[in-house]
Every structure is written in structure tokens, then in C-alpha cells.
Short mmCIF file of C-alpha atoms and ligand atoms in Angstrom, two decimals:
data_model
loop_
_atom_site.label_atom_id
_atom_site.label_comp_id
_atom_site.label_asym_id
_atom_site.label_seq_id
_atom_site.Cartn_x
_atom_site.Cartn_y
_atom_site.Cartn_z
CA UNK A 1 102.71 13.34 -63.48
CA UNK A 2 101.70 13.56 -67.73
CA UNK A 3 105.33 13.72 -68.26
CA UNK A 4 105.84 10.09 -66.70
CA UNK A 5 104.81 7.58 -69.29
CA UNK A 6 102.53 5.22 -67.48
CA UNK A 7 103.57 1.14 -68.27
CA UNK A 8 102.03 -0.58 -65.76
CA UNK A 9 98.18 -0.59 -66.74
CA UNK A 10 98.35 -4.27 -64.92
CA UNK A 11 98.29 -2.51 -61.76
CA UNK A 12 95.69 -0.11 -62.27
CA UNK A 13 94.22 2.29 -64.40
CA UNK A 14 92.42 5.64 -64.58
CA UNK A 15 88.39 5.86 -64.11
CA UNK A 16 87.82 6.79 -68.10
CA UNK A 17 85.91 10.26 -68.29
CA UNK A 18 82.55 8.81 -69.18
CA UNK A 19 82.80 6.36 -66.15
CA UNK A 20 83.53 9.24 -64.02
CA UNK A 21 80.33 11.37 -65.61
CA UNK A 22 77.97 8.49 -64.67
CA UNK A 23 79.65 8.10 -61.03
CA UNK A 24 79.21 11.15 -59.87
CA UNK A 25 75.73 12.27 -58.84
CA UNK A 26 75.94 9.33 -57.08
CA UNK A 27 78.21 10.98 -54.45
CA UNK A 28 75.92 13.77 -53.86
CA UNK A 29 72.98 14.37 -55.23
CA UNK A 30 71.80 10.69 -55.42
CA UNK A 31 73.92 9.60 -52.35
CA UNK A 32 70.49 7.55 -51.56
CA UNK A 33 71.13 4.14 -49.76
CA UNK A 34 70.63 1.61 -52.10
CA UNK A 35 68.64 -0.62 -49.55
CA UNK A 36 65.87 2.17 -48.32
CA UNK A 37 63.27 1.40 -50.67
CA UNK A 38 60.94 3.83 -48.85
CA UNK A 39 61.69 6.63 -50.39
CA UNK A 40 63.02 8.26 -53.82
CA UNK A 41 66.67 8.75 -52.73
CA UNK A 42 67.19 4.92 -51.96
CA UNK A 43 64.72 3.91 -54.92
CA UNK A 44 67.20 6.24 -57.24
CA UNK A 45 70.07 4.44 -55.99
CA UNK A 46 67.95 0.77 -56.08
CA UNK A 47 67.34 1.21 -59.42
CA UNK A 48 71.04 2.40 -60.44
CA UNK A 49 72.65 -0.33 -59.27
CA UNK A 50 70.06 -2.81 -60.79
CA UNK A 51 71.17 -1.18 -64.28
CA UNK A 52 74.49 -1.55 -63.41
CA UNK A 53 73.97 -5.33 -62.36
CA UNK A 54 72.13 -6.02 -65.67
CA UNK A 55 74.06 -4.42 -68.03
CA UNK A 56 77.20 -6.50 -66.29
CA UNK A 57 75.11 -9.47 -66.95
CA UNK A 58 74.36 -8.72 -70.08
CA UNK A 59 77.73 -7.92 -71.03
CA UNK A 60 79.32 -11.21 -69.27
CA UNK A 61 76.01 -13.52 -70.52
CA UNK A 62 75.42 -14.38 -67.36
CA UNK A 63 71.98 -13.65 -65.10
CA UNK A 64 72.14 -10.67 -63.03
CA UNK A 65 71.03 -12.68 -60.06
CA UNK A 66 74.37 -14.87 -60.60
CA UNK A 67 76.63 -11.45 -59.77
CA UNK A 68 77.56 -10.09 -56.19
CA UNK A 69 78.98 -7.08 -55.72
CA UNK A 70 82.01 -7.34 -53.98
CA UNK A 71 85.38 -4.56 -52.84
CA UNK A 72 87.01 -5.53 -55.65
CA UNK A 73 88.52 -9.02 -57.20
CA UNK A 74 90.90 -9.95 -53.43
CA UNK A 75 87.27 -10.17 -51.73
CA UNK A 76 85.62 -12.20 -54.50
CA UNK A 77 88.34 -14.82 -54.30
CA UNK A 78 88.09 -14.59 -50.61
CA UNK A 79 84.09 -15.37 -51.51
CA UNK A 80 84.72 -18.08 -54.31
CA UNK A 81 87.24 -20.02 -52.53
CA UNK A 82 86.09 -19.82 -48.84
CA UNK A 83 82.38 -19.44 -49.74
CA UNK A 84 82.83 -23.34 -51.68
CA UNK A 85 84.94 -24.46 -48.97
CA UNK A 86 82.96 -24.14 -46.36
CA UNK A 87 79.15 -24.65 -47.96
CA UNK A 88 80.51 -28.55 -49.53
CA UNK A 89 82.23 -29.37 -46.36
CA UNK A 90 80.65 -33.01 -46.38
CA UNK A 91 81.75 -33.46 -50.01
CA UNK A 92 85.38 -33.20 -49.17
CA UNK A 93 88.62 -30.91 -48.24
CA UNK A 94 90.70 -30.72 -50.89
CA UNK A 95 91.38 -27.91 -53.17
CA UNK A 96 94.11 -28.00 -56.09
CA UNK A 97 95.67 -24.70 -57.65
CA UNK A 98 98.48 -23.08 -58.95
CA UNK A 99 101.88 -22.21 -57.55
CA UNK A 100 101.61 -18.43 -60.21
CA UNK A 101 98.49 -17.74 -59.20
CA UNK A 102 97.69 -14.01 -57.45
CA UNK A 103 98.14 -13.88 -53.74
CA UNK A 104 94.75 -13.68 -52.92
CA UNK A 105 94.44 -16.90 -54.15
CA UNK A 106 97.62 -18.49 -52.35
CA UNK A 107 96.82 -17.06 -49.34
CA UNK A 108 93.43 -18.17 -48.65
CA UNK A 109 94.47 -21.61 -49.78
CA UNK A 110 97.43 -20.93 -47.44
CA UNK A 111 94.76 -20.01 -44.64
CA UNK A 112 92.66 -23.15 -45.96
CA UNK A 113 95.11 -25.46 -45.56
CA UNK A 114 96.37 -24.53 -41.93
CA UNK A 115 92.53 -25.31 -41.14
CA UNK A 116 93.16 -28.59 -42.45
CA UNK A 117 91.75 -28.38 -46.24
CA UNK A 118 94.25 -30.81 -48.62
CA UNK A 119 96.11 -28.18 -50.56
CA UNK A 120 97.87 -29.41 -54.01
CA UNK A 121 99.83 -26.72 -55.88
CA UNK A 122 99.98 -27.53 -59.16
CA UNK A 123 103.74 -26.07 -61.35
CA UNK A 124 104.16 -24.40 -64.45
CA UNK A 125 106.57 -24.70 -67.21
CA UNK A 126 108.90 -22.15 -68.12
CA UNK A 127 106.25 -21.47 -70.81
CA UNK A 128 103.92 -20.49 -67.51
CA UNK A 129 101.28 -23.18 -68.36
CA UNK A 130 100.06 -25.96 -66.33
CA UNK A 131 100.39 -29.60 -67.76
CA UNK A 132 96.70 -30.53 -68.11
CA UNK A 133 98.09 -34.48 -67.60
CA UNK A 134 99.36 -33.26 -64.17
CA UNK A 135 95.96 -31.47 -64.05
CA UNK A 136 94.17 -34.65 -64.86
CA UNK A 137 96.03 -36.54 -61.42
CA UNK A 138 95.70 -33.64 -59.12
CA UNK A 139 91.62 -33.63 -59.12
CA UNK A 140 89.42 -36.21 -57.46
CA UNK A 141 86.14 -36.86 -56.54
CA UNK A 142 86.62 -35.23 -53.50
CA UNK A 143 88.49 -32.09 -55.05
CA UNK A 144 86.02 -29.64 -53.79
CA UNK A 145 87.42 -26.70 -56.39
CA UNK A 146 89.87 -26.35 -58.90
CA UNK A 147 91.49 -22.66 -59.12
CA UNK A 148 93.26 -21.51 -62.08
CA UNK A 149 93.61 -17.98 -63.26
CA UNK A 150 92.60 -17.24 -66.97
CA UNK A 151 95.92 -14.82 -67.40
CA UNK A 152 98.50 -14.06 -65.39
CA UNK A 153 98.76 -10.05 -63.95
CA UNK A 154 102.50 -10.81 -64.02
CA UNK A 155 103.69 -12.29 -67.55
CA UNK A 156 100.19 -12.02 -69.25
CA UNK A 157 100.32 -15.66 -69.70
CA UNK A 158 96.79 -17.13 -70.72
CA UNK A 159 96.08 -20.94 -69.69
CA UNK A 160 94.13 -23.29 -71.51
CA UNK A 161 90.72 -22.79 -69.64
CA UNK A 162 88.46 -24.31 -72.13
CA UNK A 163 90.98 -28.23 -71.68
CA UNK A 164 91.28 -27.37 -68.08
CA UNK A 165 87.72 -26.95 -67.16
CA UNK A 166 86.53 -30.43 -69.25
CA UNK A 167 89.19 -32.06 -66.88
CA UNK A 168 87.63 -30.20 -63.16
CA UNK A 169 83.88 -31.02 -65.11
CA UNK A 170 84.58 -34.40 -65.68
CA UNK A 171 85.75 -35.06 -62.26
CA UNK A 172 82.48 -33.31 -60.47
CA UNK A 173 84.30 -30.55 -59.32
CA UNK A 174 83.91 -26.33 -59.47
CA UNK A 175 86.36 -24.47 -61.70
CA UNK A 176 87.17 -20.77 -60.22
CA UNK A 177 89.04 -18.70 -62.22
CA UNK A 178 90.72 -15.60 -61.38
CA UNK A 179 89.84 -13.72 -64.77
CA UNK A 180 90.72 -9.74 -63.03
CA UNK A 181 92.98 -9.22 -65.59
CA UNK A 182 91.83 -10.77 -68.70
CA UNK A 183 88.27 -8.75 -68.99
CA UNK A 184 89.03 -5.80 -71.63
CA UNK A 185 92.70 -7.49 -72.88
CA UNK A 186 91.21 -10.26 -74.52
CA UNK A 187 87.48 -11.46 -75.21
CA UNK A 188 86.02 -13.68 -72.42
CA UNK A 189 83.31 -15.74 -72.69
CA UNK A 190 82.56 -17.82 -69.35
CA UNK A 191 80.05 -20.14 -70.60
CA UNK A 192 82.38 -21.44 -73.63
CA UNK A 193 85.41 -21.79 -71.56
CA UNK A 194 83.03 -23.41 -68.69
CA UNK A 195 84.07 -21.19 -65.25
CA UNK A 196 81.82 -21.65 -62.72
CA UNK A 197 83.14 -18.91 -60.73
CA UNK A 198 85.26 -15.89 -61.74
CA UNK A 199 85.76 -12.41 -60.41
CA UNK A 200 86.07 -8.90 -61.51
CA UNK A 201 88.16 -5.81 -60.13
CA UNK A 202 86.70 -2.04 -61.26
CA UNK A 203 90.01 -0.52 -61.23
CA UNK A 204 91.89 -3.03 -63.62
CA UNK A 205 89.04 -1.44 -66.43
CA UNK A 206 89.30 2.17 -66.22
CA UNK A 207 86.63 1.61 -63.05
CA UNK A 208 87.30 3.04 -59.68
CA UNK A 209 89.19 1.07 -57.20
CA UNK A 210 87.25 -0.85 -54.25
CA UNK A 211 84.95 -2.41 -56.52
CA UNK A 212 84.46 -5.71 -58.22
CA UNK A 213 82.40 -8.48 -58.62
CA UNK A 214 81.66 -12.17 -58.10
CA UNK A 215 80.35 -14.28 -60.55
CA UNK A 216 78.87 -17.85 -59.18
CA UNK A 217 76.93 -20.03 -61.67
CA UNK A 218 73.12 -20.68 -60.45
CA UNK A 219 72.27 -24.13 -62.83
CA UNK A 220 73.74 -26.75 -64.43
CA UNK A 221 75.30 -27.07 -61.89
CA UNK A 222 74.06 -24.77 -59.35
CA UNK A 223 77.31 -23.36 -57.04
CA UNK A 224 76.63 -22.85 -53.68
CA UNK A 225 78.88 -20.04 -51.66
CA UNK A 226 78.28 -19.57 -47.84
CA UNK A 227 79.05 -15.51 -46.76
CA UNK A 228 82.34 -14.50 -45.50
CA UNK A 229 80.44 -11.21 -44.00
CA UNK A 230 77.29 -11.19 -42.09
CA UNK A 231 75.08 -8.34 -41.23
CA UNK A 232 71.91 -6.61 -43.24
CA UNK A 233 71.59 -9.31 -45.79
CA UNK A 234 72.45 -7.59 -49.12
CA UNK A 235 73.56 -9.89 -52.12
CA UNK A 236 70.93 -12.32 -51.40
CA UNK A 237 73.11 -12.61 -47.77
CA UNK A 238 76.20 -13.44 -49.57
CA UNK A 239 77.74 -10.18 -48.85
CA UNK A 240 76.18 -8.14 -46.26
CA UNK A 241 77.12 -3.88 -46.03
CA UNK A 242 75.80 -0.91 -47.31
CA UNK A 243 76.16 -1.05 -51.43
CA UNK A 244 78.83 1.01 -52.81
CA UNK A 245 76.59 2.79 -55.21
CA UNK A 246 79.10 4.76 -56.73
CA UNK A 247 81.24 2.47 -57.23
CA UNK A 248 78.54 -0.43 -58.85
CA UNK A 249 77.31 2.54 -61.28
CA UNK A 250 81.32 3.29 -62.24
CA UNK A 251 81.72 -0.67 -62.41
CA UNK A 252 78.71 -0.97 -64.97
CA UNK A 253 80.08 2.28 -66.67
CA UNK A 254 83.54 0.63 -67.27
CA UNK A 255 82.07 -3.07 -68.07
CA UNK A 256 79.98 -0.96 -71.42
CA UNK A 257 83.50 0.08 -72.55
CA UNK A 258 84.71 -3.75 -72.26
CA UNK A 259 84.42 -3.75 -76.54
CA UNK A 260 86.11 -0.05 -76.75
CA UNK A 261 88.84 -1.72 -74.78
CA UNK A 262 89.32 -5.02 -77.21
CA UNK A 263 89.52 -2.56 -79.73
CA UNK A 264 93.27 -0.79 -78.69
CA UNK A 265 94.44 -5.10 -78.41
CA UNK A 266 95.96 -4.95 -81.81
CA UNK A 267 97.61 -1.70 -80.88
CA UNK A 268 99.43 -2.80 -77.72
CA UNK A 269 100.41 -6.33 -78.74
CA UNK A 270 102.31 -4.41 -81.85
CA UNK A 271 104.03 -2.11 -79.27
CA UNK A 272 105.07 -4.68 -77.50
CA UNK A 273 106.49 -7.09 -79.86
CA UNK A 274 108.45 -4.19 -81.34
CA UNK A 275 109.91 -3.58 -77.85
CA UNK A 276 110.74 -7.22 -77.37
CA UNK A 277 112.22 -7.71 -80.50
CA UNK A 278 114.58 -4.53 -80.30
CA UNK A 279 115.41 -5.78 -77.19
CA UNK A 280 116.52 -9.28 -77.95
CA UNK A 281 118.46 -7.92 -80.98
CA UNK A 282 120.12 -5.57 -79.03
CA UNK A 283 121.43 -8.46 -77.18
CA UNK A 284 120.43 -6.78 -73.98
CA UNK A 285 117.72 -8.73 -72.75
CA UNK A 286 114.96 -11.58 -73.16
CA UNK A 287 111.51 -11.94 -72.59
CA UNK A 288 109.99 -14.66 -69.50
CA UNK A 289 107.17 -15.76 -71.03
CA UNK A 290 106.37 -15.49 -74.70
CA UNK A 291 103.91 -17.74 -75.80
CA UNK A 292 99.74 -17.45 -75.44
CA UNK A 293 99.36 -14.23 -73.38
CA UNK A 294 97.69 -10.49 -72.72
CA UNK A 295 98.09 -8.23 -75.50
CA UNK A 296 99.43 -5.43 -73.11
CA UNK A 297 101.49 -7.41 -71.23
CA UNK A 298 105.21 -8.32 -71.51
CA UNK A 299 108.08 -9.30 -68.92
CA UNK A 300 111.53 -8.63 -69.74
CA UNK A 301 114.67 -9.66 -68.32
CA UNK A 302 116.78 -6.54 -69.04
CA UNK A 303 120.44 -8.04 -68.26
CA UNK A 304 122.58 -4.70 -67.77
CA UNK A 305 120.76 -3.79 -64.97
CA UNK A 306 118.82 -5.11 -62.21
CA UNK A 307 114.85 -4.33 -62.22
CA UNK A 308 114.99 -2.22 -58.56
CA UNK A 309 118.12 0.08 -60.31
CA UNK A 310 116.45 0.47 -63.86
CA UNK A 311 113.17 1.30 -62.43
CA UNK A 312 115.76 4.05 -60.50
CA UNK A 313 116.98 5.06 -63.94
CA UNK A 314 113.94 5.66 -65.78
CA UNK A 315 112.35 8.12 -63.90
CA UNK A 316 110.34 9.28 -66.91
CA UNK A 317 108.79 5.63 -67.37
CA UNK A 318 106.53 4.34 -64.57
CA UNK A 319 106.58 -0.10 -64.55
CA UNK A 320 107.08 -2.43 -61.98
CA UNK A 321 109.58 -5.17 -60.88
CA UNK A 322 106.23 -7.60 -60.42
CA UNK A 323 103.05 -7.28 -58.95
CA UNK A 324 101.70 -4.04 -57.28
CA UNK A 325 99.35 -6.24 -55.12
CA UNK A 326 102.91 -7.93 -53.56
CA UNK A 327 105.38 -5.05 -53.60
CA UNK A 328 104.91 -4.80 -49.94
CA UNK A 329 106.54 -7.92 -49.96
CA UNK A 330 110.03 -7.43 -51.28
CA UNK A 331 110.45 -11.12 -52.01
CA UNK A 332 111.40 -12.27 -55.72
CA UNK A 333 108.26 -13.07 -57.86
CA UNK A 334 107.41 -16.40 -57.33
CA UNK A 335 105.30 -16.31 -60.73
CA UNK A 336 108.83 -16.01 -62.02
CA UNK A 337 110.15 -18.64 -59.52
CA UNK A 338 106.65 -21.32 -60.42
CA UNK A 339 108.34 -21.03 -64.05
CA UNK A 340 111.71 -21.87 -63.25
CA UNK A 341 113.03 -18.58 -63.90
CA UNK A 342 116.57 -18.37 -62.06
CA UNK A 343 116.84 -15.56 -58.83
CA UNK A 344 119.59 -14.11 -61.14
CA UNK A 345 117.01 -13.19 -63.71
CA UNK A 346 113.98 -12.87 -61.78
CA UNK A 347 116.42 -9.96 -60.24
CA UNK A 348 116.28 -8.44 -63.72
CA UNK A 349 113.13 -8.74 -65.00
CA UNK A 350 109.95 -6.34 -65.20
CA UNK A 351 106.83 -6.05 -66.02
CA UNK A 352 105.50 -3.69 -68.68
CA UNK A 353 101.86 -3.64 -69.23
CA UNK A 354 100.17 -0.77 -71.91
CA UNK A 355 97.14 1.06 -72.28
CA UNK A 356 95.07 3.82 -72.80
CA UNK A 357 97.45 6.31 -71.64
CA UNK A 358 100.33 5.35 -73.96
CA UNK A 359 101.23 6.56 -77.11
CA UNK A 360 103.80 5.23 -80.00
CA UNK A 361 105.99 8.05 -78.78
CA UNK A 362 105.92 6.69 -75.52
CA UNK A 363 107.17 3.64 -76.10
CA UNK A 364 109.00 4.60 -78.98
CA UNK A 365 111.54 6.37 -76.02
CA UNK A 366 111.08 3.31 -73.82
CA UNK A 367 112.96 1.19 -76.11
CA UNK A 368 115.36 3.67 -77.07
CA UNK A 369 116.53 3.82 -73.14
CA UNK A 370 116.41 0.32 -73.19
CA UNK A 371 118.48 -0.21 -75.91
CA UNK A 372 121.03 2.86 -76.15
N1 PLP B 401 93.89 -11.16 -59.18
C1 PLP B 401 94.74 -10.65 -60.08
C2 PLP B 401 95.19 -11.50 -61.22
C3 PLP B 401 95.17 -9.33 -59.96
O1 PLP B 401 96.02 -8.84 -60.86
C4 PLP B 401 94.73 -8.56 -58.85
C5 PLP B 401 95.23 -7.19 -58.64
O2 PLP B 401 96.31 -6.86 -59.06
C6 PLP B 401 93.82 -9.14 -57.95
C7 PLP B 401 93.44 -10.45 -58.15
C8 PLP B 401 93.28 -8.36 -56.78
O3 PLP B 401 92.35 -7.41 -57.24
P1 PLP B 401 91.84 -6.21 -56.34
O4 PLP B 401 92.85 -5.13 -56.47
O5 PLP B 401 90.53 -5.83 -56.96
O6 PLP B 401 91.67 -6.72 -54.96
#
């Protein structure tokens, strides 16, 4: 598996050694539930995944009580969008979002709207960006919540979150933003770009998978979620079931790295402008979005071949057509299709998102087997 250079960090990553350390004991040895407060193997695990709730809090500058622990960043969204839906039901049904935003966000507007919410699906340009005029329209007073993502998993494109929250604020509505895969690619800071709600996924930051977290604002203004999942009452009742202790610690582990992580930007968003510009001069390809995005992130349009074949090809290079979270959906992206992107192209294109496990080298013969 070492011999297959790993592109497609967007999808998921490895748990990082030092996450891994911390996680452990907490299989075994401190397998304690986290809710028996009785005795000194749930009072172990208590206090572990207080640490890890505070040091998340600290690290996002939010208050710990403002986080819930959730399977991962599908769930929170699930949470954010349902949870607002259904506790301002007398406010209003409406909802506007995004036609490139991540499944889990389509579908549960998708789900929403069958159940009679008003669902408006805002476009993109070929850039990727929403128009905030269009923006501006969409919301009313009675737009319960606004949900844009901060970057796209797909093309790494980053929207104007600071503009577009002034525009949901000023209209009385909640902003939700999908943020899974901007935490560790590029700095976040929720309180200057204004989210109310946002989300967090373990495994998209060298965390394990089937772990995440929820962030909901408690003042100015206070956000109100109703649970999806009843039962024991954990999360202040907004997420009953047995903690996953393990995971929470490795989810705290991975958010301490979150600055380690920044560092390597510089790194990747060299790599990858090198491999887009030897690209395009080799007249064999283009890139789908190029303007504000992820460091890591590009999507190319490689013309000689189509993505499922060159994926075939390359053997020694592991990256994706699109997004691991739909590829049991064999449909063409329709994050490409939102831009405008012909089916001809979107036919070509893939997504090729760095990390920790690359090296110059790597890519180095990624663009030569692009190119020759
Ligand atoms: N949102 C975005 C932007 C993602 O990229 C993903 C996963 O790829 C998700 C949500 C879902 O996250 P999870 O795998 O934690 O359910």
C-alpha cells in the first residue's frame, strides 16, 4: 500500500501517531463508560472526554458547552439542519442553500422539502461561488436557515462567509456552514466569519473515522436544535448514546495538531500549482475551479483520457473522479454540473487533494504521467 502515492487526503486521512498514542488506553484499559460517574472507570473516561471537549473549544474559541459530539460531520448536518427545522417551526419553513453543497446537506433538504419545508437552491458560477446579490433575494424573514459550506470537498473552492453571513444576519436568520473540510487547510475562525452552526469530521484531520462534532452558538443569538436521537440524554439531550470515548479523546488529539497542519499549507498549494501549471502548458488539460480555494485541493480536467480510465492507468497514484462520500452513486458530480462544467468535461476531471503522506517525489511522478 506505501508504494501507492496517496492524493486524495479530501476523502480521508490516517489517525497521526500521536492521535493514535492518546486513543488507545481508551479501548482497554480505560474502556470506562463515560456516563457512570460512580466509579473510577467511568470518572476516567468523564474526565477524558471533558479535556477533549475543552481543548476543542479552546482551539475553535467557542464554549465547550456549545459542542456536541456527534458520528462524524453527515450526523451534525443531519443535527444543524433538522435540529433548526424542527425547534423554529412557528417562525417559518423555508430553508435556502446551495446546489455544490455535500450530500448530506442536499439530502436532508431533499427530505425537508418532501415534508413540505420551502427549499431554494441557490447556483454557482463557473468560478464555484454564490452571487451574494442572488444571496441577498433568496433569504426572508421567514428563511429559517441559510446553509453554505465554507470550502468545497470537491474543487476546494472557499465562499465568501464573512459577506454571506452579514446578508443571513441581517435578515434574522441562522447561518450553518459545512466547514468538514476547511479545519487544518486553512485558518478558521467562526466568530469573525459569523457561523452560527458548523460541523467537524475526525477523519478529515488525521482523527479516526465515526467521529465529529457539532458546533451550535449559545448567545447572541442563542440557536436552538431539537434531537434527531432520543434515549439516555447525553449532549445535554441533543444526542443521546453511549459516548464514543475513543473516538472524542482521538478527536481532541487531532484538533491540538490543527496549527501543525496550517503549517504544511504553503507546501501543498506549491505542489499543486506546479502540477496545474505543467499541465495547462502541456496542453493536456485545465483546471475547474481556480480562484479562492483549499491549499491541497485541485480539480483537473485531464482531456486525453476520461477520469474512470486514468484512475485505471495510474495504479501507483490513488485520487478520485469526485467525492468518496457519493461514489456509490455513479452519477456525474453535480458540484461540477452547479458550475456549469459540461458532462464532456466533468467526464474528465478529478480530484487531487495532498497531505501528510506526500512527498515532492510523489508528485513530482504524478505530473510526469500526466504530462508524458
Ligand atoms: N461535508 C463535507 C464537505 C465532506 O467532505 C464530508 C465527507 O467527505 C462530509 C460532509 C461528511 O463527513 P463524514 O464522513 O464525517 O460523515
Amino acid at each position: 500500500m506505501n508504494s501507492i502515492a496517496y492524493f486524495d487526503h479530501n476523502a480521508s486521512t490516517p489517525v497521526h501517531a500521536r492521535v493514535l498514542e492518546k486513543m488507545l488506553p481508551f479501548f482497554s484499559v480505560h474502556f470506562g463508560n463515560a456516563s457512570s460517574g460512580t466509579h473510577a472507570y467511568g470518572l476516567h473516561a468523564e474526565r477524558a472526554v471533558k479535556q477533549a471537549r475543552e481543548t476543542i473549544a479552546a482551539s475553535i474559541g467557542c464554549s465547550s458547552q456549545e459542542i456536541i459530539f456527534t458520528s462524524g460531520s453527515t450526523e451534525a448536518i443531519n443535527l444543524g439542519i433538522r435540529g433548526v427545522y424542527e425547534a423554529y417551526a412557528s417562525k417559518g419553513r423555508e430553508i435556502v442553500t446551495v446546489g455544490s453543497e455535500h450530500k448530506a446537506v442536499l439530502d436532508t433538504c431533499r427530505y425537508l422539502g418532501e415534508k413540505g419545508a420551502k427549499i431554494t437552491r441557490l447556483g454557482v458560477d463557473r468560478s464555484g461561488r454564490i452571487n451574494p446579490d442572488e444571496l441577498e433575494q433568496a433569504v426572508s424573514d421567514k428563511t429559517l436557515l441559510v446553509c453554505i459550506m465554507l470550502a468545497n470537498n470537491e474543487t476546494g473552492v472557499i465562499q465568501d462567509l464573512k459577506k454571506i453571513a452579514e446578508i443571513v444576519h441581517s435578515k434574522g436568520s441562522i447561518l450553518m456552514s459545512d466547514t468538514t473540510q476547511a479545519w487544518g487547510k486553512i485558518p478558521v475562525d467562526i466568530h469573525e466569519l459569523g457561523i452560527d452552526i458548523c460541523c467537524m469530521s475526525g477523519h478529515k484531520i488525521y482523527g479516526p473515522k465515526g467521529v465529529g462534532m457539532i458546533y451550535a452558538r449559545r448567545k447572541n443569538p442563542r440557536v436552538t436544535l431539537s434531537p434527531l436521537i432520543f434515549g439516555g440524554g447525553h449532549e445535554r439531550g441533543l444526542r443521546s448514546g453511549t459516548l464514543n470515548v475513543p473516538g472524542i479523546v482521538g478527536l481532541g488529539a487531532a484538533v491540538e495538531r490543527l496549527p501543525e497542519m496550517l503549517q504544511h499549507a504553503a507546501v501543498y498549494e506549491k505542489w499543486r500549482d506546479r502540477m496545474e501549471k505543467e499541465l495547462i502548458a502541456s496542453g493536456k488539460g485545465s483546471v475547474n475551479a481556480s480562484g479562492v480555494r483549499l491549499p491541497n485541493t485541485s480539480n483537473l480536467v485531464y482531456a486525453p483520457e476520461k477520469a474512470s480510465r486514468l484512475i485505471v492507468k495510474l495504479p501507483e497514484f490513488a485520487f478520485s473522479s469526485g467525492s468518496a462520500c457519493t461514489s456509490a452513486n455513479p452519477e456525474p458530480s453535480h458540484v461540477l454540473q452547479a458550475m456549469g462544467v459540461p458532462d464532456e468535461e466533468i467526464q474528465h476531471s478529478v480530484r487531487i487533494s495532498f497531505g501528510e503522506l506526500n512527498t515532492e517525489e510523489q508528485v513530482s511522478s504524478f505530473i510526469s504521467a500526466l504530462v508524458k
